[in-house]
Amino acid sequence: MGHLDETLVGSIIDHETGTGKLDSIHHMISKDEEISILRAPIGHREDIDRLIWPYEKSGRHTVKSGYH
């Protein structure tokens, strides 16, 4: 595989325009994957990342929700 920087998600995001730039990975993905990536919303840099478990209102993982 190429350089590590080429495999990071940040390397395919144009942070100025908030859009994807897939030139560096175009040869590795299908047209359907490209469309899916370009449709995915890109968050704002000032937003804080956090883990969320979507199967609980609290956003926290529970054994019960994991089991279901």
Backbone as XML, in Angstrom:
<?xml version="1.0"?>
<chain id="A" units="angstrom">
  <residue number="1" name="MET">
    <atom name="N" x="0.846" y="-1.178" z="0.000"/>
    <atom name="CA" x="0.000" y="0.000" z="0.000"/>
    <atom name="C" x="0.889" y="1.238" z="0.000"/>
  </residue>
  <residue number="2" name="GLY">
    <atom name="N" x="0.338" y="2.371" z="-0.447"/>
    <atom name="CA" x="1.098" y="3.605" z="-0.557"/>
    <atom name="C" x="1.396" y="4.224" z="0.791"/>
  </residue>
  <residue number="3" name="HIS">
    <atom name="N" x="1.690" y="5.474" z="0.760"/>
    <atom name="CA" x="1.981" y="6.210" z="1.986"/>
    <atom name="C" x="0.759" y="6.253" z="2.900"/>
  </residue>
  <residue number="4" name="LEU">
    <atom name="N" x="0.995" y="6.255" z="4.198"/>
    <atom name="CA" x="-0.094" y="6.269" z="5.168"/>
    <atom name="C" x="-1.005" y="7.474" z="4.982"/>
  </residue>
  <residue number="5" name="ASP">
    <atom name="N" x="-0.452" y="8.642" z="4.682"/>
    <atom name="CA" x="-1.269" y="9.848" z="4.503"/>
    <atom name="C" x="-2.331" y="9.657" z="3.440"/>
  </residue>
  <residue number="6" name="GLU">
    <atom name="N" x="-2.062" y="8.854" z="2.431"/>
    <atom name="CA" x="-3.011" y="8.622" z="1.352"/>
    <atom name="C" x="-4.180" y="7.762" z="1.786"/>
  </residue>
  <residue number="7" name="THR">
    <atom name="N" x="-4.083" y="7.098" z="2.933"/>
    <atom name="CA" x="-5.146" y="6.205" z="3.375"/>
    <atom name="C" x="-6.015" y="6.823" z="4.461"/>
  </residue>
  <residue number="8" name="LEU">
    <atom name="N" x="-5.689" y="8.025" z="4.918"/>
    <atom name="CA" x="-6.464" y="8.669" z="5.967"/>
    <atom name="C" x="-7.675" y="9.374" z="5.384"/>
  </residue>
  <residue number="9" name="VAL">
    <atom name="N" x="-8.791" y="9.317" z="6.097"/>
    <atom name="CA" x="-10.017" y="9.959" z="5.638"/>
    <atom name="C" x="-9.780" y="11.444" z="5.365"/>
  </residue>
  <residue number="10" name="GLY">
    <atom name="N" x="-9.015" y="12.091" z="6.221"/>
    <atom name="CA" x="-8.742" y="13.513" z="6.040"/>
    <atom name="C" x="-8.097" y="13.845" z="4.709"/>
  </residue>
  <residue number="11" name="SER">
    <atom name="N" x="-7.431" y="12.872" z="4.095"/>
    <atom name="CA" x="-6.770" y="13.135" z="2.818"/>
    <atom name="C" x="-7.751" y="13.179" z="1.650"/>
  </residue>
  <residue number="12" name="ILE">
    <atom name="N" x="-8.983" y="12.752" z="1.860"/>
    <atom name="CA" x="-9.968" y="12.810" z="0.773"/>
    <atom name="C" x="-11.065" y="13.837" z="1.048"/>
  </residue>
  <residue number="13" name="ILE">
    <atom name="N" x="-10.805" y="14.747" z="1.980"/>
    <atom name="CA" x="-11.760" y="15.806" z="2.293"/>
    <atom name="C" x="-11.135" y="17.154" z="1.980"/>
  </residue>
  <residue number="14" name="ASP">
    <atom name="N" x="-11.860" y="17.948" z="1.224"/>
    <atom name="CA" x="-11.453" y="19.338" z="1.010"/>
    <atom name="C" x="-12.147" y="20.141" z="2.102"/>
  </residue>
  <residue number="15" name="HIS">
    <atom name="N" x="-11.406" y="20.492" z="3.147"/>
    <atom name="CA" x="-11.995" y="21.148" z="4.318"/>
    <atom name="C" x="-12.471" y="22.572" z="4.014"/>
  </residue>
  <residue number="16" name="GLU">
    <atom name="N" x="-11.930" y="23.199" z="2.997"/>
    <atom name="CA" x="-12.377" y="24.551" z="2.632"/>
    <atom name="C" x="-13.776" y="24.537" z="2.033"/>
  </residue>
  <residue number="17" name="THR">
    <atom name="N" x="-14.054" y="23.533" z="1.190"/>
    <atom name="CA" x="-15.357" y="23.478" z="0.520"/>
    <atom name="C" x="-16.321" y="22.513" z="1.194"/>
  </residue>
  <residue number="18" name="GLY">
    <atom name="N" x="-15.814" y="21.649" z="2.090"/>
    <atom name="CA" x="-16.661" y="20.665" z="2.751"/>
    <atom name="C" x="-17.118" y="19.558" z="1.824"/>
  </residue>
  <residue number="19" name="THR">
    <atom name="N" x="-16.293" y="19.222" z="0.835"/>
    <atom name="CA" x="-16.635" y="18.179" z="-0.125"/>
    <atom name="C" x="-15.528" y="17.133" z="-0.182"/>
  </residue>
  <residue number="20" name="GLY">
    <atom name="N" x="-15.855" y="16.012" z="-0.806"/>
    <atom name="CA" x="-14.868" y="14.959" z="-0.986"/>
    <atom name="C" x="-13.974" y="15.247" z="-2.180"/>
  </residue>
  <residue number="21" name="LYS">
    <atom name="N" x="-12.739" y="14.794" z="-2.094"/>
    <atom name="CA" x="-11.800" y="14.869" z="-3.230"/>
    <atom name="C" x="-11.192" y="13.480" z="-3.384"/>
  </residue>
  <residue number="22" name="LEU">
    <atom name="N" x="-11.705" y="12.735" z="-4.339"/>
    <atom name="CA" x="-11.409" y="11.312" z="-4.442"/>
    <atom name="C" x="-10.348" y="10.957" z="-5.475"/>
  </residue>
  <residue number="23" name="ASP">
    <atom name="N" x="-9.653" y="11.936" z="-6.021"/>
    <atom name="CA" x="-8.655" y="11.660" z="-7.046"/>
    <atom name="C" x="-7.624" y="10.621" z="-6.609"/>
  </residue>
  <residue number="24" name="SER">
    <atom name="N" x="-7.200" y="10.693" z="-5.352"/>
    <atom name="CA" x="-6.129" y="9.807" z="-4.886"/>
    <atom name="C" x="-6.593" y="8.370" z="-4.653"/>
  </residue>
  <residue number="25" name="ILE">
    <atom name="N" x="-7.898" y="8.141" z="-4.536"/>
    <atom name="CA" x="-8.392" y="6.778" z="-4.296"/>
    <atom name="C" x="-9.338" y="6.304" z="-5.395"/>
  </residue>
  <residue number="26" name="HIS">
    <atom name="N" x="-9.530" y="7.102" z="-6.419"/>
    <atom name="CA" x="-10.477" y="6.801" z="-7.494"/>
    <atom name="C" x="-10.249" y="5.398" z="-8.079"/>
  </residue>
  <residue number="27" name="HIS">
    <atom name="N" x="-9.007" y="5.008" z="-8.233"/>
    <atom name="CA" x="-8.664" y="3.708" z="-8.821"/>
    <atom name="C" x="-8.944" y="2.526" z="-7.882"/>
  </residue>
  <residue number="28" name="MET">
    <atom name="N" x="-9.220" y="2.798" z="-6.604"/>
    <atom name="CA" x="-9.428" y="1.722" z="-5.624"/>
    <atom name="C" x="-10.892" y="1.476" z="-5.291"/>
  </residue>
  <residue number="29" name="ILE">
    <atom name="N" x="-11.801" y="2.306" z="-5.789"/>
    <atom name="CA" x="-13.202" y="2.190" z="-5.403"/>
    <atom name="C" x="-14.098" y="2.103" z="-6.637"/>
  </residue>
  <residue number="30" name="SER">
    <atom name="N" x="-15.265" y="1.504" z="-6.438"/>
    <atom name="CA" x="-16.233" y="1.395" z="-7.525"/>
    <atom name="C" x="-16.997" y="2.707" z="-7.676"/>
  </residue>
  <residue number="31" name="LYS">
    <atom name="N" x="-17.723" y="2.841" z="-8.752"/>
    <atom name="CA" x="-18.531" y="4.039" z="-8.979"/>
    <atom name="C" x="-19.592" y="4.176" z="-7.885"/>
  </residue>
  <residue number="32" name="ASP">
    <atom name="N" x="-20.214" y="3.057" z="-7.473"/>
    <atom name="CA" x="-21.215" y="3.091" z="-6.407"/>
    <atom name="C" x="-20.609" y="3.569" z="-5.087"/>
  </residue>
  <residue number="33" name="GLU">
    <atom name="N" x="-19.392" y="3.094" z="-4.779"/>
    <atom name="CA" x="-18.716" y="3.537" z="-3.558"/>
    <atom name="C" x="-18.387" y="5.021" z="-3.628"/>
  </residue>
  <residue number="34" name="GLU">
    <atom name="N" x="-17.966" y="5.469" z="-4.794"/>
    <atom name="CA" x="-17.657" y="6.883" z="-4.978"/>
    <atom name="C" x="-18.897" y="7.744" z="-4.729"/>
  </residue>
  <residue number="35" name="ILE">
    <atom name="N" x="-20.021" y="7.334" z="-5.280"/>
    <atom name="CA" x="-21.271" y="8.069" z="-5.089"/>
    <atom name="C" x="-21.655" y="8.101" z="-3.617"/>
  </residue>
  <residue number="36" name="SER">
    <atom name="N" x="-21.521" y="6.955" z="-2.922"/>
    <atom name="CA" x="-21.850" y="6.889" z="-1.495"/>
    <atom name="C" x="-20.964" y="7.809" z="-0.668"/>
  </residue>
  <residue number="37" name="ILE">
    <atom name="N" x="-19.679" y="7.816" z="-0.979"/>
    <atom name="CA" x="-18.741" y="8.668" z="-0.242"/>
    <atom name="C" x="-19.093" y="10.139" z="-0.459"/>
  </residue>
  <residue number="38" name="LEU">
    <atom name="N" x="-19.368" y="10.514" z="-1.697"/>
    <atom name="CA" x="-19.664" y="11.913" z="-1.997"/>
    <atom name="C" x="-20.995" y="12.370" z="-1.404"/>
  </residue>
  <residue number="39" name="ARG">
    <atom name="N" x="-21.905" y="11.441" z="-1.161"/>
    <atom name="CA" x="-23.199" y="11.777" z="-0.553"/>
    <atom name="C" x="-23.122" y="11.894" z="0.965"/>
  </residue>
  <residue number="40" name="ALA">
    <atom name="N" x="-22.081" y="11.336" z="1.573"/>
    <atom name="CA" x="-21.958" y="11.357" z="3.036"/>
    <atom name="C" x="-21.710" y="12.781" z="3.514"/>
  </residue>
  <residue number="41" name="PRO">
    <atom name="N" x="-22.453" y="13.217" z="4.540"/>
    <atom name="CA" x="-22.237" y="14.575" z="5.038"/>
    <atom name="C" x="-20.888" y="14.686" z="5.746"/>
  </residue>
  <residue number="42" name="ILE">
    <atom name="N" x="-20.245" y="15.814" z="5.558"/>
    <atom name="CA" x="-18.952" y="16.075" z="6.191"/>
    <atom name="C" x="-19.182" y="17.084" z="7.303"/>
  </residue>
  <residue number="43" name="GLY">
    <atom name="N" x="-18.787" y="16.730" z="8.512"/>
    <atom name="CA" x="-18.979" y="17.603" z="9.667"/>
    <atom name="C" x="-18.063" y="18.806" z="9.635"/>
  </residue>
  <residue number="44" name="HIS">
    <atom name="N" x="-18.321" y="19.719" z="10.537"/>
    <atom name="CA" x="-17.497" y="20.911" z="10.661"/>
    <atom name="C" x="-16.308" y="20.604" z="11.559"/>
  </residue>
  <residue number="45" name="ARG">
    <atom name="N" x="-15.188" y="21.189" z="11.270"/>
    <atom name="CA" x="-13.964" y="20.929" z="12.035"/>
    <atom name="C" x="-14.095" y="21.320" z="13.493"/>
  </residue>
  <residue number="46" name="GLU">
    <atom name="N" x="-14.931" y="22.310" z="13.804"/>
    <atom name="CA" x="-15.052" y="22.744" z="15.194"/>
    <atom name="C" x="-15.942" y="21.806" z="16.012"/>
  </residue>
  <residue number="47" name="ASP">
    <atom name="N" x="-16.668" y="20.913" z="15.342"/>
    <atom name="CA" x="-17.481" y="19.945" z="16.067"/>
    <atom name="C" x="-16.584" y="18.955" z="16.809"/>
  </residue>
  <residue number="48" name="ILE">
    <atom name="N" x="-16.992" y="18.588" z="18.000"/>
    <atom name="CA" x="-16.230" y="17.635" z="18.799"/>
    <atom name="C" x="-16.716" y="16.223" z="18.473"/>
  </residue>
  <residue number="49" name="ASP">
    <atom name="N" x="-15.782" y="15.312" z="18.169"/>
    <atom name="CA" x="-16.143" y="13.926" z="17.925"/>
    <atom name="C" x="-16.548" y="13.259" z="19.223"/>
  </residue>
  <residue number="50" name="ARG">
    <atom name="N" x="-17.510" y="12.369" z="19.133"/>
    <atom name="CA" x="-17.891" y="11.584" z="20.300"/>
    <atom name="C" x="-18.500" y="10.276" z="19.831"/>
  </residue>
  <residue number="51" name="LEU">
    <atom name="N" x="-18.390" y="9.267" z="20.662"/>
    <atom name="CA" x="-18.949" y="7.963" z="20.352"/>
    <atom name="C" x="-20.421" y="7.931" z="20.755"/>
  </residue>
  <residue number="52" name="ILE">
    <atom name="N" x="-21.242" y="7.410" z="19.871"/>
    <atom name="CA" x="-22.675" y="7.314" z="20.158"/>
    <atom name="C" x="-23.149" y="5.914" z="19.785"/>
  </residue>
  <residue number="53" name="TRP">
    <atom name="N" x="-23.866" y="5.288" z="20.689"/>
    <atom name="CA" x="-24.501" y="3.995" z="20.438"/>
    <atom name="C" x="-25.948" y="4.310" z="20.037"/>
  </residue>
  <residue number="54" name="PRO">
    <atom name="N" x="-26.290" y="4.115" z="18.765"/>
    <atom name="CA" x="-27.588" y="4.578" z="18.268"/>
    <atom name="C" x="-28.795" y="3.793" z="18.763"/>
  </residue>
  <residue number="55" name="TYR">
    <atom name="N" x="-28.565" y="2.713" z="19.492"/>
    <atom name="CA" x="-29.683" y="1.860" z="19.901"/>
    <atom name="C" x="-30.186" y="2.171" z="21.312"/>
  </residue>
  <residue number="56" name="GLU">
    <atom name="N" x="-29.665" y="3.230" z="21.909"/>
    <atom name="CA" x="-30.104" y="3.700" z="23.222"/>
    <atom name="C" x="-30.329" y="5.202" z="23.152"/>
  </residue>
  <residue number="57" name="LYS">
    <atom name="N" x="-31.395" y="5.704" z="23.775"/>
    <atom name="CA" x="-31.656" y="7.150" z="23.767"/>
    <atom name="C" x="-30.503" y="7.931" z="24.377"/>
  </residue>
  <residue number="58" name="SER">
    <atom name="N" x="-29.833" y="7.335" z="25.367"/>
    <atom name="CA" x="-28.727" y="8.027" z="26.035"/>
    <atom name="C" x="-27.462" y="8.066" z="25.172"/>
  </residue>
  <residue number="59" name="GLY">
    <atom name="N" x="-27.394" y="7.234" z="24.142"/>
    <atom name="CA" x="-26.199" y="7.153" z="23.310"/>
    <atom name="C" x="-25.116" y="6.263" z="23.890"/>
  </residue>
  <residue number="60" name="ARG">
    <atom name="N" x="-25.404" y="5.648" z="25.026"/>
    <atom name="CA" x="-24.427" y="4.769" z="25.683"/>
    <atom name="C" x="-24.756" y="3.304" z="25.416"/>
  </residue>
  <residue number="61" name="HIS">
    <atom name="N" x="-23.714" y="2.504" z="25.262"/>
    <atom name="CA" x="-23.895" y="1.072" z="25.024"/>
    <atom name="C" x="-24.314" y="0.377" z="26.307"/>
  </residue>
  <residue number="62" name="THR">
    <atom name="N" x="-25.275" y="-0.519" z="26.192"/>
    <atom name="CA" x="-25.653" y="-1.372" z="27.306"/>
    <atom name="C" x="-25.621" y="-2.812" z="26.835"/>
  </residue>
  <residue number="63" name="VAL">
    <atom name="N" x="-25.433" y="-3.731" z="27.750"/>
    <atom name="CA" x="-25.441" y="-5.142" z="27.400"/>
    <atom name="C" x="-26.783" y="-5.517" z="26.785"/>
  </residue>
  <residue number="64" name="LYS">
    <atom name="N" x="-27.851" y="-4.991" z="27.361"/>
    <atom name="CA" x="-29.195" y="-5.284" z="26.870"/>
    <atom name="C" x="-29.365" y="-4.837" z="25.409"/>
  </residue>
  <residue number="65" name="SER">
    <atom name="N" x="-28.948" y="-3.597" z="25.115"/>
    <atom name="CA" x="-29.117" y="-3.104" z="23.747"/>
    <atom name="C" x="-28.179" y="-3.834" z="22.778"/>
  </residue>
  <residue number="66" name="GLY">
    <atom name="N" x="-27.012" y="-4.212" z="23.242"/>
    <atom name="CA" x="-26.082" y="-4.984" z="22.423"/>
    <atom name="C" x="-26.618" y="-6.362" z="22.103"/>
  </residue>
  <residue number="67" name="TYR">
    <atom name="N" x="-27.307" y="-6.948" z="23.076"/>
    <atom name="CA" x="-27.892" y="-8.272" z="22.883"/>
    <atom name="C" x="-29.030" y="-8.221" z="21.867"/>
  </residue>
  <residue number="68" name="HIS">
    <atom name="N" x="-29.841" y="-7.174" z="21.965"/>
    <atom name="CA" x="-30.975" y="-7.050" z="21.044"/>
    <atom name="C" x="-30.494" y="-6.651" z="19.674"/>
  </residue>
</chain>
